[in-house]
mmCIF file of C-alpha atoms in Angstrom:
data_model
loop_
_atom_site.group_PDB
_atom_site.id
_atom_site.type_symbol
_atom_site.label_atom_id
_atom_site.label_comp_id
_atom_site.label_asym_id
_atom_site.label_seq_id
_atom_site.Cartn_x
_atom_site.Cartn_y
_atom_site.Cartn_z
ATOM 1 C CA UNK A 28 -3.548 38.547 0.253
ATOM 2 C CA UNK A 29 -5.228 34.458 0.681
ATOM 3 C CA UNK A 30 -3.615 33.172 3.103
ATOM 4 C CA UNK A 31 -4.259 29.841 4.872
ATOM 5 C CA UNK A 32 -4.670 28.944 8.137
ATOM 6 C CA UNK A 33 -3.210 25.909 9.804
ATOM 7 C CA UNK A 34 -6.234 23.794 10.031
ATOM 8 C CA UNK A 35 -6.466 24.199 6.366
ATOM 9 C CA UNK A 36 -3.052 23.300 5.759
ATOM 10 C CA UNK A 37 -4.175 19.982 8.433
ATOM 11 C CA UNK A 38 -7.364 19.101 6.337
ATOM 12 C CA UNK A 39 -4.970 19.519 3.135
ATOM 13 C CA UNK A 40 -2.411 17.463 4.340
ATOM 14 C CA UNK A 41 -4.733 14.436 5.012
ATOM 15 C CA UNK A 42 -6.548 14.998 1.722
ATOM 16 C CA UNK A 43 -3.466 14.203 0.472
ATOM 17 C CA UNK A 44 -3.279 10.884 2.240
ATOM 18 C CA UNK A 45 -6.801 9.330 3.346
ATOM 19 C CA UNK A 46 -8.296 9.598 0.101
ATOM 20 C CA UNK A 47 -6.332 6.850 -1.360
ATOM 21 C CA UNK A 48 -4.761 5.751 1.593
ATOM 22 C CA UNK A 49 -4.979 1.757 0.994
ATOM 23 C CA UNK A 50 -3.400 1.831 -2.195
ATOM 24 C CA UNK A 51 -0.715 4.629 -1.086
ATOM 25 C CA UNK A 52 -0.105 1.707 1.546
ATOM 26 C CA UNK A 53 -0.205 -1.367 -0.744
ATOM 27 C CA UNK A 54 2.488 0.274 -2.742
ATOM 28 C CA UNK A 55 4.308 1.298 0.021
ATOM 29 C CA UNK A 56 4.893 -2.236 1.184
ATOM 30 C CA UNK A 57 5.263 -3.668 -1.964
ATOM 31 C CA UNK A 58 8.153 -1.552 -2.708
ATOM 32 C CA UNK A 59 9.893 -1.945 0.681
ATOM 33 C CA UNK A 60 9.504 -5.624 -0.316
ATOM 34 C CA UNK A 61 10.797 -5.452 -3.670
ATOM 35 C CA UNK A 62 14.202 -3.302 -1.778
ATOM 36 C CA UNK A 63 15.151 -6.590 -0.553
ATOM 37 C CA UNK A 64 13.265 -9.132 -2.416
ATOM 38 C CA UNK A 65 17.013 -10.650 -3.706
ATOM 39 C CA UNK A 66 17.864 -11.356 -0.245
ATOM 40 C CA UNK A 67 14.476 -12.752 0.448
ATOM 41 C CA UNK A 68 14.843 -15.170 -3.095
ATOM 42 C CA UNK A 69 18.184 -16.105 -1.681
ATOM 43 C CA UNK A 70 16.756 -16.625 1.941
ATOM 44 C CA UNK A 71 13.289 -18.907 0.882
ATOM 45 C CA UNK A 72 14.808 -20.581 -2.488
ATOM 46 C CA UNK A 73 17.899 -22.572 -2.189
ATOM 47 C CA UNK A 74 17.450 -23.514 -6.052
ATOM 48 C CA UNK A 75 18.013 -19.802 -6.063
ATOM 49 C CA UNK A 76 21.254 -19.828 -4.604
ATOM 50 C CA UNK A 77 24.554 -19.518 -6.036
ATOM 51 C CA UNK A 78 26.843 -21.301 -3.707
ATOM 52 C CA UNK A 79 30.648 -21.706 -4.609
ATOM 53 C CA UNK A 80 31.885 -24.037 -1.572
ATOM 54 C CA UNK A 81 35.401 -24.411 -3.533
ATOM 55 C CA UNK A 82 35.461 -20.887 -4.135
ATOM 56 C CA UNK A 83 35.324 -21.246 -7.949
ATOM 57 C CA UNK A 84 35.740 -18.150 -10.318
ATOM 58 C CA UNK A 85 32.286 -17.340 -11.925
ATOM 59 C CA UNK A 86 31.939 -18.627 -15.363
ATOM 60 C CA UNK A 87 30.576 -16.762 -18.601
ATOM 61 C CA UNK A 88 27.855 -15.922 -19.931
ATOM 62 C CA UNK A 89 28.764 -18.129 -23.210
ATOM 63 C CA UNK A 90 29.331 -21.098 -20.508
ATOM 64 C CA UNK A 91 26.615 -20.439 -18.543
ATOM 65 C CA UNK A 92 24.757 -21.068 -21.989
ATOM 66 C CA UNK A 93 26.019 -23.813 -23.435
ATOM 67 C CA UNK A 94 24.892 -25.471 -19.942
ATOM 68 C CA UNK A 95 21.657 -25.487 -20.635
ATOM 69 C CA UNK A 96 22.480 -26.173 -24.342
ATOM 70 C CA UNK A 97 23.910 -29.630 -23.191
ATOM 71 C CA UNK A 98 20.906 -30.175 -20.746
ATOM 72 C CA UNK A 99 18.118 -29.672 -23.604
ATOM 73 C CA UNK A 100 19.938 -30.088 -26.968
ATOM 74 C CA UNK A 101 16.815 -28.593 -28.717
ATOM 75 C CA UNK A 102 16.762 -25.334 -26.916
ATOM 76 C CA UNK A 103 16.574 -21.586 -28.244
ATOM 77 C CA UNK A 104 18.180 -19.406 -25.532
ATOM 78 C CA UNK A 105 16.892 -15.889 -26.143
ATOM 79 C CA UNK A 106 18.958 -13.550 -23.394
ATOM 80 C CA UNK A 107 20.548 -14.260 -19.971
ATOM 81 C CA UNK A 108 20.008 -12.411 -16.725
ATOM 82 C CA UNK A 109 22.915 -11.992 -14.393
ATOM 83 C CA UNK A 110 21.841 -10.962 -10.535
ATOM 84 C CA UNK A 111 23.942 -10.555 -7.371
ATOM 85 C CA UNK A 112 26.991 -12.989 -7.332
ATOM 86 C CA UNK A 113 25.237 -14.858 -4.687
ATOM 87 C CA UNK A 114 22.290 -15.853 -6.921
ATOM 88 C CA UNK A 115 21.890 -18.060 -10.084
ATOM 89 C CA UNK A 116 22.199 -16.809 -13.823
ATOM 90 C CA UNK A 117 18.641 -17.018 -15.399
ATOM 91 C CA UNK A 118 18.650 -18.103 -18.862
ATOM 92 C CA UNK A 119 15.435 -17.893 -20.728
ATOM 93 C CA UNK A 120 14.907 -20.381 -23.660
ATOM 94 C CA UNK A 121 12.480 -21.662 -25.667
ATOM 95 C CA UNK A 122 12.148 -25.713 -26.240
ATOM 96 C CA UNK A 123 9.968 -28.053 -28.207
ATOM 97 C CA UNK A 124 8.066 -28.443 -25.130
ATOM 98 C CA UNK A 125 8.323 -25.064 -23.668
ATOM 99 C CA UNK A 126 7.182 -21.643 -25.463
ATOM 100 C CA UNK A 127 8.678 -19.463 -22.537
ATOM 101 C CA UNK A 128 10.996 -21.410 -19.331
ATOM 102 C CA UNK A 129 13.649 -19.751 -17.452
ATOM 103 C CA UNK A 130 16.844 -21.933 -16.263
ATOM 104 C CA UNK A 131 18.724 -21.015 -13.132
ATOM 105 C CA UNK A 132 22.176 -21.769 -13.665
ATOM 106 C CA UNK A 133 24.665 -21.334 -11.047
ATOM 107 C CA UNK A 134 27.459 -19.771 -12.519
ATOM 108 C CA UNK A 135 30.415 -21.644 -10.766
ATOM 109 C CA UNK A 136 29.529 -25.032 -11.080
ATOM 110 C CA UNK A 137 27.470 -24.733 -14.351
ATOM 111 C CA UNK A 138 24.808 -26.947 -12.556
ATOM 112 C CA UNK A 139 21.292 -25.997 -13.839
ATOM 113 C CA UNK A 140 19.221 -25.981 -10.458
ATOM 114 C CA UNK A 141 15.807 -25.460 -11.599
ATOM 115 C CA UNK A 142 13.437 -24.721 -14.327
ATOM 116 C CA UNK A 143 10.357 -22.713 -14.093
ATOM 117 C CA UNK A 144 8.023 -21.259 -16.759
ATOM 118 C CA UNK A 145 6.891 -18.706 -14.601
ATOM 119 C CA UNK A 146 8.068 -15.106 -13.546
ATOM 120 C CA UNK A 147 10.870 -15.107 -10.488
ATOM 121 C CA UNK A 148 9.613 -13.720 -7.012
ATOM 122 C CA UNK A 149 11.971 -10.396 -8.050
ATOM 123 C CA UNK A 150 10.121 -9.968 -11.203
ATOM 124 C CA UNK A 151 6.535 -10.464 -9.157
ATOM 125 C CA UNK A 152 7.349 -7.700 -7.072
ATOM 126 C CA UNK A 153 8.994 -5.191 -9.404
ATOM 127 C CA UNK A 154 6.025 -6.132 -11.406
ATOM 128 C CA UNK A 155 3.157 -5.354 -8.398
ATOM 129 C CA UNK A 156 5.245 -2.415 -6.739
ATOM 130 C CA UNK A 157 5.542 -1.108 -10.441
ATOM 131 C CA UNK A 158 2.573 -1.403 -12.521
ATOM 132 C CA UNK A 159 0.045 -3.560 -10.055
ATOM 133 C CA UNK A 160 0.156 -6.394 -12.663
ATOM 134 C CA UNK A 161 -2.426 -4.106 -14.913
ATOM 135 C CA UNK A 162 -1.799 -4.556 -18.443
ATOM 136 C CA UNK A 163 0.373 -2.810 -20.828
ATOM 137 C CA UNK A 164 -1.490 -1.474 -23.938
ATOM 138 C CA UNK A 165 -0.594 0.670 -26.312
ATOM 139 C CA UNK A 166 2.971 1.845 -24.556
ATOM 140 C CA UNK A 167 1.095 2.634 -21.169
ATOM 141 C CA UNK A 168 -0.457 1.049 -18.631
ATOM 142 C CA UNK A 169 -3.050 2.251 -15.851
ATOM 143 C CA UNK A 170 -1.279 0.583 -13.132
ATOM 144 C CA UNK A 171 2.025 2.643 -13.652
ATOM 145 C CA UNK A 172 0.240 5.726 -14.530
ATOM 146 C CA UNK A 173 -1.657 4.782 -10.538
ATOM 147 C CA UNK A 174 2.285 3.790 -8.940
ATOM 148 C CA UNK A 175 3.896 6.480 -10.196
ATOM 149 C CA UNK A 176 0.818 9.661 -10.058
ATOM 150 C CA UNK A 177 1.969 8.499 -6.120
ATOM 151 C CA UNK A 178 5.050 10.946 -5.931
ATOM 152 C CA UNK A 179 2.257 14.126 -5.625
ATOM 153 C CA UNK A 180 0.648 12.134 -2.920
ATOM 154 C CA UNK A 181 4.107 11.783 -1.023
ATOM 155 C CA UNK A 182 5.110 15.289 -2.150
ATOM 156 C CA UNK A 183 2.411 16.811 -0.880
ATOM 157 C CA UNK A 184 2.153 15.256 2.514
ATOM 158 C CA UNK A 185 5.332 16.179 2.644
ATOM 159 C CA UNK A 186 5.459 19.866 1.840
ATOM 160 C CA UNK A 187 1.769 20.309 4.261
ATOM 161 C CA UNK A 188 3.643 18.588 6.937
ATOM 162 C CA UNK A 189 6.733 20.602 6.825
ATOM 163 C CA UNK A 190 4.024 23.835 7.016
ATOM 164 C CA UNK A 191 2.239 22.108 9.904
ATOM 165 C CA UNK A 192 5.125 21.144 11.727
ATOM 166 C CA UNK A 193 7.070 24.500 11.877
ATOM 167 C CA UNK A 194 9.708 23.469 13.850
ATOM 168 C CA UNK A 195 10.181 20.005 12.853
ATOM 169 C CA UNK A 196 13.929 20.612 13.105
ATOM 170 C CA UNK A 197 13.642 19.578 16.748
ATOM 171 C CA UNK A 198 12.680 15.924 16.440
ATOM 172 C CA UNK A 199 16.064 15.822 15.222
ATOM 173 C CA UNK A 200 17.917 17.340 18.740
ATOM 174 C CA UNK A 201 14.849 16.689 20.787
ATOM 175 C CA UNK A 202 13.115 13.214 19.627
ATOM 176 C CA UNK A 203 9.702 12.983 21.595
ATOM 177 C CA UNK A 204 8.056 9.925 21.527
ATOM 178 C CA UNK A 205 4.828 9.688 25.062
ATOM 179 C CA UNK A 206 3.790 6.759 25.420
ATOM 180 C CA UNK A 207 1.761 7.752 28.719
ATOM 181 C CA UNK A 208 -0.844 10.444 27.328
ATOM 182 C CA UNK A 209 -3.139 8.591 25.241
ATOM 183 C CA UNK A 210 -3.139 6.570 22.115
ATOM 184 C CA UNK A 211 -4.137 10.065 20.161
ATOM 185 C CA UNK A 212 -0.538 11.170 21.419
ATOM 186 C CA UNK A 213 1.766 8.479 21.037
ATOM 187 C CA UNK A 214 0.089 7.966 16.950
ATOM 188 C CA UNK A 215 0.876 12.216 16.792
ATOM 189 C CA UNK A 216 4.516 11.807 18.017
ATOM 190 C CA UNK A 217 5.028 8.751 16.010
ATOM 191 C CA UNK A 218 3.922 10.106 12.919
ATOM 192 C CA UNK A 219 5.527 13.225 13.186
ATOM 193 C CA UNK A 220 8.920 11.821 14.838
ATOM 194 C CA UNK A 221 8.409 9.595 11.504
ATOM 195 C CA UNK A 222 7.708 12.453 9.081
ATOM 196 C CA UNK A 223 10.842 14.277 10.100
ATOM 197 C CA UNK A 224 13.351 11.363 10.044
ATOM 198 C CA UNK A 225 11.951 10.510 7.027
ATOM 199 C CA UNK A 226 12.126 13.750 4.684
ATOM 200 C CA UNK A 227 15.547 12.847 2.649
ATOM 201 C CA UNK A 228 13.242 9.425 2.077
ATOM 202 C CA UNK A 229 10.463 11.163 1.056
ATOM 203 C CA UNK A 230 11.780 13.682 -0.791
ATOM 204 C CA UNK A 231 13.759 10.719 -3.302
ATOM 205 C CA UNK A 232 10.568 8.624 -3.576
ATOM 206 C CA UNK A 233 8.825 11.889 -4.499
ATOM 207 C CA UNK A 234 11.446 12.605 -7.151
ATOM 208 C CA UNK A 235 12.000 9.374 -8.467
ATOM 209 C CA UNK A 236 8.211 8.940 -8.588
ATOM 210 C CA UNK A 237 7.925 11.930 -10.686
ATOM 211 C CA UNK A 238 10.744 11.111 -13.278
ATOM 212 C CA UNK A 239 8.927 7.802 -13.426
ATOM 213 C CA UNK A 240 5.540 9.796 -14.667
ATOM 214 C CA UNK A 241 7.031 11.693 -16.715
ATOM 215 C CA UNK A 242 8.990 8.307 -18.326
ATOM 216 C CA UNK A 243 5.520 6.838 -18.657
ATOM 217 C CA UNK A 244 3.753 9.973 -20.558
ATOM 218 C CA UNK A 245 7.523 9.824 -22.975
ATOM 219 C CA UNK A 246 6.433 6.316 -23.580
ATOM 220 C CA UNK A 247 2.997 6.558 -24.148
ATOM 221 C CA UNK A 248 3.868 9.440 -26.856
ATOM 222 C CA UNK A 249 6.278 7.517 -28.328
ATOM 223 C CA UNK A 250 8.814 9.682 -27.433
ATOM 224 C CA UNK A 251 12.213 7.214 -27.363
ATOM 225 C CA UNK A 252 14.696 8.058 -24.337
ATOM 226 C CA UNK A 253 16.916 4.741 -25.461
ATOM 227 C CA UNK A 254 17.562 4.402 -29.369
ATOM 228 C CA UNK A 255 16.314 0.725 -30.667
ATOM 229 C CA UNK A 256 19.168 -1.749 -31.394
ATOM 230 C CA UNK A 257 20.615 -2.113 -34.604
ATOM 231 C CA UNK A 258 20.089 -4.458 -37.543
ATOM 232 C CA UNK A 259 22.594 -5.984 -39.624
ATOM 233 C CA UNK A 260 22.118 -4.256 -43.314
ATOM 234 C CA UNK A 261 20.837 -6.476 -45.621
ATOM 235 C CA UNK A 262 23.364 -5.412 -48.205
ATOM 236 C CA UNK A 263 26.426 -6.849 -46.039
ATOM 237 C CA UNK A 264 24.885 -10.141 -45.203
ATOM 238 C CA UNK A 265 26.558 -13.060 -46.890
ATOM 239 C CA UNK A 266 24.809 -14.396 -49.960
ATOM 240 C CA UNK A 267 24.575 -17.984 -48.991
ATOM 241 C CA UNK A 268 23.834 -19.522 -45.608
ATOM 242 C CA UNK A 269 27.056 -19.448 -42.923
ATOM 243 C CA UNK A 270 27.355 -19.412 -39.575
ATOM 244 C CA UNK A 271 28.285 -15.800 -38.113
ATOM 245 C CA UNK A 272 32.200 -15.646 -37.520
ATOM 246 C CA UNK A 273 31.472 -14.141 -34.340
ATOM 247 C CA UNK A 274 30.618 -15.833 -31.411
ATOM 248 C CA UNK A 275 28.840 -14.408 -27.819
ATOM 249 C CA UNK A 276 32.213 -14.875 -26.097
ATOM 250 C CA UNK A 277 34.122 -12.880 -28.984
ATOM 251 C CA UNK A 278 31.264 -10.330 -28.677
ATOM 252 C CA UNK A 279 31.789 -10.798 -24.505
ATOM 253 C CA UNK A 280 35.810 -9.909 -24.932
ATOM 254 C CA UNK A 281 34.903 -7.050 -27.425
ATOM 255 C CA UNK A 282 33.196 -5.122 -24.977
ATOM 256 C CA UNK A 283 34.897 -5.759 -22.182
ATOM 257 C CA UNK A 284 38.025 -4.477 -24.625
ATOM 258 C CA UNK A 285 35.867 -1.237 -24.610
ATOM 259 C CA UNK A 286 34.989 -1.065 -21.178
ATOM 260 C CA UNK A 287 37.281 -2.682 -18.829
ATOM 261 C CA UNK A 288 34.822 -2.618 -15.756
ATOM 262 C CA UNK A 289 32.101 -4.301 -17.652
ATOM 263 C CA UNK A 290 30.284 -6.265 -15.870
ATOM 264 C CA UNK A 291 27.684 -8.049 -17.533
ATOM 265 C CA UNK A 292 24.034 -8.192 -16.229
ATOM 266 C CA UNK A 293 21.616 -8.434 -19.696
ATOM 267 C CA UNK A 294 22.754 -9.938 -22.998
ATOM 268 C CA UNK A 295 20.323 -10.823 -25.549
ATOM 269 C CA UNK A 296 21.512 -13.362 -28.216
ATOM 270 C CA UNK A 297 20.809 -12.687 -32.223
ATOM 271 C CA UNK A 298 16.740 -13.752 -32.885
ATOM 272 C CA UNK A 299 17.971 -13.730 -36.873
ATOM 273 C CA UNK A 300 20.492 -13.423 -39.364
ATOM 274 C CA UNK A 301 20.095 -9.072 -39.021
ATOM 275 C CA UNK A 302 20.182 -9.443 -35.052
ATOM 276 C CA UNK A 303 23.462 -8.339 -33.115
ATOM 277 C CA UNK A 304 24.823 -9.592 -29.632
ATOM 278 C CA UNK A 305 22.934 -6.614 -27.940
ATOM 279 C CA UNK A 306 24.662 -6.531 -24.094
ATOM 280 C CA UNK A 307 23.957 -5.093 -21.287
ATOM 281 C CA UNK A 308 25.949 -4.035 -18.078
ATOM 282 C CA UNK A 309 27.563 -2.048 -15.443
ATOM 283 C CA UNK A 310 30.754 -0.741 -14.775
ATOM 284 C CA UNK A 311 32.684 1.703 -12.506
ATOM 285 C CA UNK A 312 30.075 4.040 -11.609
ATOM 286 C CA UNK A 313 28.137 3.314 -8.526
ATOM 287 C CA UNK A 314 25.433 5.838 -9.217
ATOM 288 C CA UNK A 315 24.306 3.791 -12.257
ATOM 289 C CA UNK A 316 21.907 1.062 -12.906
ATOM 290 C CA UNK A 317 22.826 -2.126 -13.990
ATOM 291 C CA UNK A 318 22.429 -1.731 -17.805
ATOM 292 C CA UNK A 319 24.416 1.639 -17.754
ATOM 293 C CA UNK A 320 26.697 0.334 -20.442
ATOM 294 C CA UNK A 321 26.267 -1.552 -23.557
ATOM 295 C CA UNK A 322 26.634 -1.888 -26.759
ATOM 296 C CA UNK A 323 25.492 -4.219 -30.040
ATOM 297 C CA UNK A 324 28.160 -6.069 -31.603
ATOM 298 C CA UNK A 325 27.733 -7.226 -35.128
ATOM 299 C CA UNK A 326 28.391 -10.965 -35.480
ATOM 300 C CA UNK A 327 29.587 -10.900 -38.711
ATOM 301 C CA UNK A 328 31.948 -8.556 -38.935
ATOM 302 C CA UNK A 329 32.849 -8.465 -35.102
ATOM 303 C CA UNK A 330 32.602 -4.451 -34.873
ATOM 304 C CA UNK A 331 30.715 -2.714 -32.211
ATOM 305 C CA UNK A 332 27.526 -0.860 -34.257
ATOM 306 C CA UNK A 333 26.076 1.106 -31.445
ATOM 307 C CA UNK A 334 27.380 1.824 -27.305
ATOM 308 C CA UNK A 335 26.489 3.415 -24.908
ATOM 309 C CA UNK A 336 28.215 4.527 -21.256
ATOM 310 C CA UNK A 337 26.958 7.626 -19.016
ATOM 311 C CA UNK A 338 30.083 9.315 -20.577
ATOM 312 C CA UNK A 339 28.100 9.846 -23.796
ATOM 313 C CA UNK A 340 24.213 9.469 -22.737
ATOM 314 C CA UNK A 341 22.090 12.180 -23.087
ATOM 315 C CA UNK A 342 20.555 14.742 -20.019
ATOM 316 C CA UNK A 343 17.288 12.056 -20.036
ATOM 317 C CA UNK A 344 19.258 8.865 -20.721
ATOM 318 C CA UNK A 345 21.105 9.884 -17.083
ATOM 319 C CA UNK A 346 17.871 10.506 -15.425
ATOM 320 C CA UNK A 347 16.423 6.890 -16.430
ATOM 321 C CA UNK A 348 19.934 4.915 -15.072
ATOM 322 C CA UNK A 349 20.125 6.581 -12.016
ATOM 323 C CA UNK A 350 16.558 6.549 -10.915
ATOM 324 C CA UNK A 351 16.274 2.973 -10.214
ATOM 325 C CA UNK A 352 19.227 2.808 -7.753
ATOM 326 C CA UNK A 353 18.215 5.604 -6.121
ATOM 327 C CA UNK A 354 14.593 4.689 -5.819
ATOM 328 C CA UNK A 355 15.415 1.048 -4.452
ATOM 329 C CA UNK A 356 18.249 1.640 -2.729
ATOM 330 C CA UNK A 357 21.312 -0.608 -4.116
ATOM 331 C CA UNK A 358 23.883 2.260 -5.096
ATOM 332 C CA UNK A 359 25.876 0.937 -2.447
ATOM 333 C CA UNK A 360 24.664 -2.970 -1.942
ATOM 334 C CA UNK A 361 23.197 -4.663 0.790
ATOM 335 C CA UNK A 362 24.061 -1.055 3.667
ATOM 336 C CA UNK A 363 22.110 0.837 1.223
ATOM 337 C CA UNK A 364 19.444 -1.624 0.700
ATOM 338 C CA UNK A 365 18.703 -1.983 4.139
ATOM 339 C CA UNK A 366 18.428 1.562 5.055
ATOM 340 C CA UNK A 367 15.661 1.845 1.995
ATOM 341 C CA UNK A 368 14.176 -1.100 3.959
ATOM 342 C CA UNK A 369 14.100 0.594 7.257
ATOM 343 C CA UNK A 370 12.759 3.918 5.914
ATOM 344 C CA UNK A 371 9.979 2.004 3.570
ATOM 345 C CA UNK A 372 8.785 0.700 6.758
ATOM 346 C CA UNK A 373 8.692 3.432 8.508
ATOM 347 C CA UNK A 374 6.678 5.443 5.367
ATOM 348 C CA UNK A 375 4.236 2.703 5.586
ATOM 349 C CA UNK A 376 3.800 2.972 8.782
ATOM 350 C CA UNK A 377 3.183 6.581 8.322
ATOM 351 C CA UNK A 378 0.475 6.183 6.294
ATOM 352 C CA UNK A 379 -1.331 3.799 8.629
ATOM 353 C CA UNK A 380 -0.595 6.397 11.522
ATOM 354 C CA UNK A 381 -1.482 9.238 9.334
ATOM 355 C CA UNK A 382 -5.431 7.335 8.215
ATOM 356 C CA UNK A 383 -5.795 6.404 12.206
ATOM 357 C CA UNK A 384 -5.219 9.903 13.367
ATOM 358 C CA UNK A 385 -7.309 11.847 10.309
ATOM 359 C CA UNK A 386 -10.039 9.025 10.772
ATOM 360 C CA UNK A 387 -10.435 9.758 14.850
ATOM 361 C CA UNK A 388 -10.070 13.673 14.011
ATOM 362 C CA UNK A 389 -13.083 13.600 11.499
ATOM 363 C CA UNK A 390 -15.006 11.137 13.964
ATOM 364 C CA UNK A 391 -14.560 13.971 16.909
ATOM 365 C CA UNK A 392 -15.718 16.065 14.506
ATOM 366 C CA UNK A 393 -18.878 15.457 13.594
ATOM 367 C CA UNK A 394 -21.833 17.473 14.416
ATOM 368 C CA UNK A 395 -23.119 16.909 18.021
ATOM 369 C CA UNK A 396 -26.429 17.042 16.917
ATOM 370 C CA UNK A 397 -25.956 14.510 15.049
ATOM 371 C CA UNK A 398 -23.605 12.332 18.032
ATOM 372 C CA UNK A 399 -26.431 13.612 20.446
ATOM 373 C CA UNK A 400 -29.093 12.072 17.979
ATOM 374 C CA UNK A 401 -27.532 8.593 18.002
ATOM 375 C CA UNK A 402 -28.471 7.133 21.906
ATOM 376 C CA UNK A 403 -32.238 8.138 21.177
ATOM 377 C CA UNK A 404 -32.623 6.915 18.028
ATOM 378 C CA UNK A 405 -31.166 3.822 19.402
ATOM 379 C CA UNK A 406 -33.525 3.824 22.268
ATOM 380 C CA UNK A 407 -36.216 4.329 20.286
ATOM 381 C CA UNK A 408 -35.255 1.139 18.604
ATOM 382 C CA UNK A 409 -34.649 -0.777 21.599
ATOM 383 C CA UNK A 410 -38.507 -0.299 22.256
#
């Protein structure tokens, strides 16, 4: 029976990592970035900044809207973005003048505090850590098909390490760390001191990563996970031009009817006469994203056309709203968020440590001739 021996099992484990090491890295980073890149908004942007000094209750969504409705009369808001109660609503609107421009609105005072036609820092990084800013063609892009292929690179290191490292349940009761045997010592007890504080980490960015392959394949088949919104039928829509009897803050109260946690986070405003009040949020579950729940409300009739809760989604519907808190860490706010900022530091690091140590090993092992060669033919050239 093959079996293999434990330099094999070495080599595999750093053919698992050197090989693409930089971009296992840059991604890495990027996503221990984009754990805490609300914080970071909040921290560098005070136009980002939602602060309540009278301790105001948070407006709605309807009056976050008509805010920017009475500070550009001629605007088309398309859909409003609702973030941590410490940061600004964004509204995104069209305007004679603007074809895309996003209005941060701070939801207590109503105050509009900037206007940019350009993605947020949040949306940069989700958009680098996710899909490297490649383009989107045909329902898949290389870029996520690179991010996500990643969870085989982090399983694998994982699983060879766990092989070389036999009794890696000791850096748990016996954490070694030298710091006085050589820099080829202290990078092997970092790494693997690393490696074994780090499996749960691993092992959820390795899983999450895969779900988030498998999402892109689904997508790139045209295989639908989330059914598309609703029209209005033709055949119920009023024969002469009226106004809808239903408003976004009728549409608001009619969810919130059906789901008394709602909290909204997405809602997307009718583009046409057949368009519903399509919303967006979260409620009593901590396990779920923020867009767990939601349904499309009909504005002229006021009835609820579609929903959707993780009571009734499907086996792969769960699977896409729980990956994302899991993968970046909020199921539990800013604790969780900065433990998934600790550990992404400490996986980069690990693959820094991981190239230094593979990159010495392979320079040691070279052939002496060829080491032995090198000071004559260098002499040779000196003369």
């Amino acid at each position: 029976m093959f079996t293999m021996s434990k330099r094999l099992w070495f080599q595999l484990h750093g053919w698992f990592s050197l090989p693409v090491w930089v971009l296992f890295c840059f991604i890495c980073v990027t996503g221990t970035v984009s754990v805490i890149s609300h914080e970071l908004t909040w921290l560098t942007n005070s136009e980002a900044r939602a602060n309540n000094p009278n301790d105001l209750p948070a407006l709605g969504v309807d009056q976050v809207i008509n805010s920017v409705e009475k500070a550009y009369p001629t605007a088309d808001v398309m859909s409003v973005l609702t973030y941590e109660p410490y940061l600004v609503n964004a509204v995104i609107f069209t305007d004679t003048d603007k074809p895309y421009a996003v209005a941060y609105v701070n939801q207590y005072t109503g105050e509009v505090q900037a206007v940019n036609d350009t993605i947020s820092f949040i949306e940069f990084m989700r958009t680098l850590h996710g899909w490297l800013f490649f383009p989107w063609q045909e329902g898949y892009s290389i870029g996520y098909y690179l991010v996500s292929a990643m969870a085989f690179v982090i399983l694998g290191a994982l699983v060879t390490g766990l092989v070389i490292y036999k009794n890696f349940w000791r850096a748990f009761s016996q954490p070694k760390l030298r710091f006085n045997q050589g820099k080829k010592t202290f990078l092997k007890d970092l790494h693997t001191l690393s490696g074994v504080w780090s499996i749960w980490f691993m092992a959820v960015m390795a899983l999450t990563g895969l779900w988030y392959l498998v999402q892109a394949i689904m997508w790139h088949n045209e295989i639908d996970i989330e059914e598309h919104a609703p029209l209005v039928a033709v055949s119920t829509l009023p024969a002469d031009k009226q106004t809808p009897p239903t408003d976004l803050k009728a549409a608001l109260a009619i969810t919130k009817e059906k789901y008394p946690d709602f909290k909204p986070s997405y809602v997307m405003l009718p583009e046409h006469n057949r368009g519903m009040f399509n919303i967006m949020g979260s409620g009593d579950t901590i396990f779920y994203d923020n867009y767990a729940y939601s349904t499309s409300v009909n504005p002229w009739t006021g009835e609820i056309a579609a929903s959707k809760s993780p009571e009734t989604m499907s086996g792969l519907q769960t699977l896409s709203h729980i990956t994302d808190p899991l993968h970046y860490g909020n199921i539990g706010g800013l604790w969780t968020k900065t433990i998934w900022f600790i550990f992404g530091l400490i996986l980069s690091g690990m693959s820094i440590t991981g190239f230094m140590m593979y990159a010495a090993k392979l320079v040691n092992n070279k052939p002496v001739k060829a080491r032995q060669a090198a000071p004559v033919n260098n002499v040779q050239e000196a003369n």
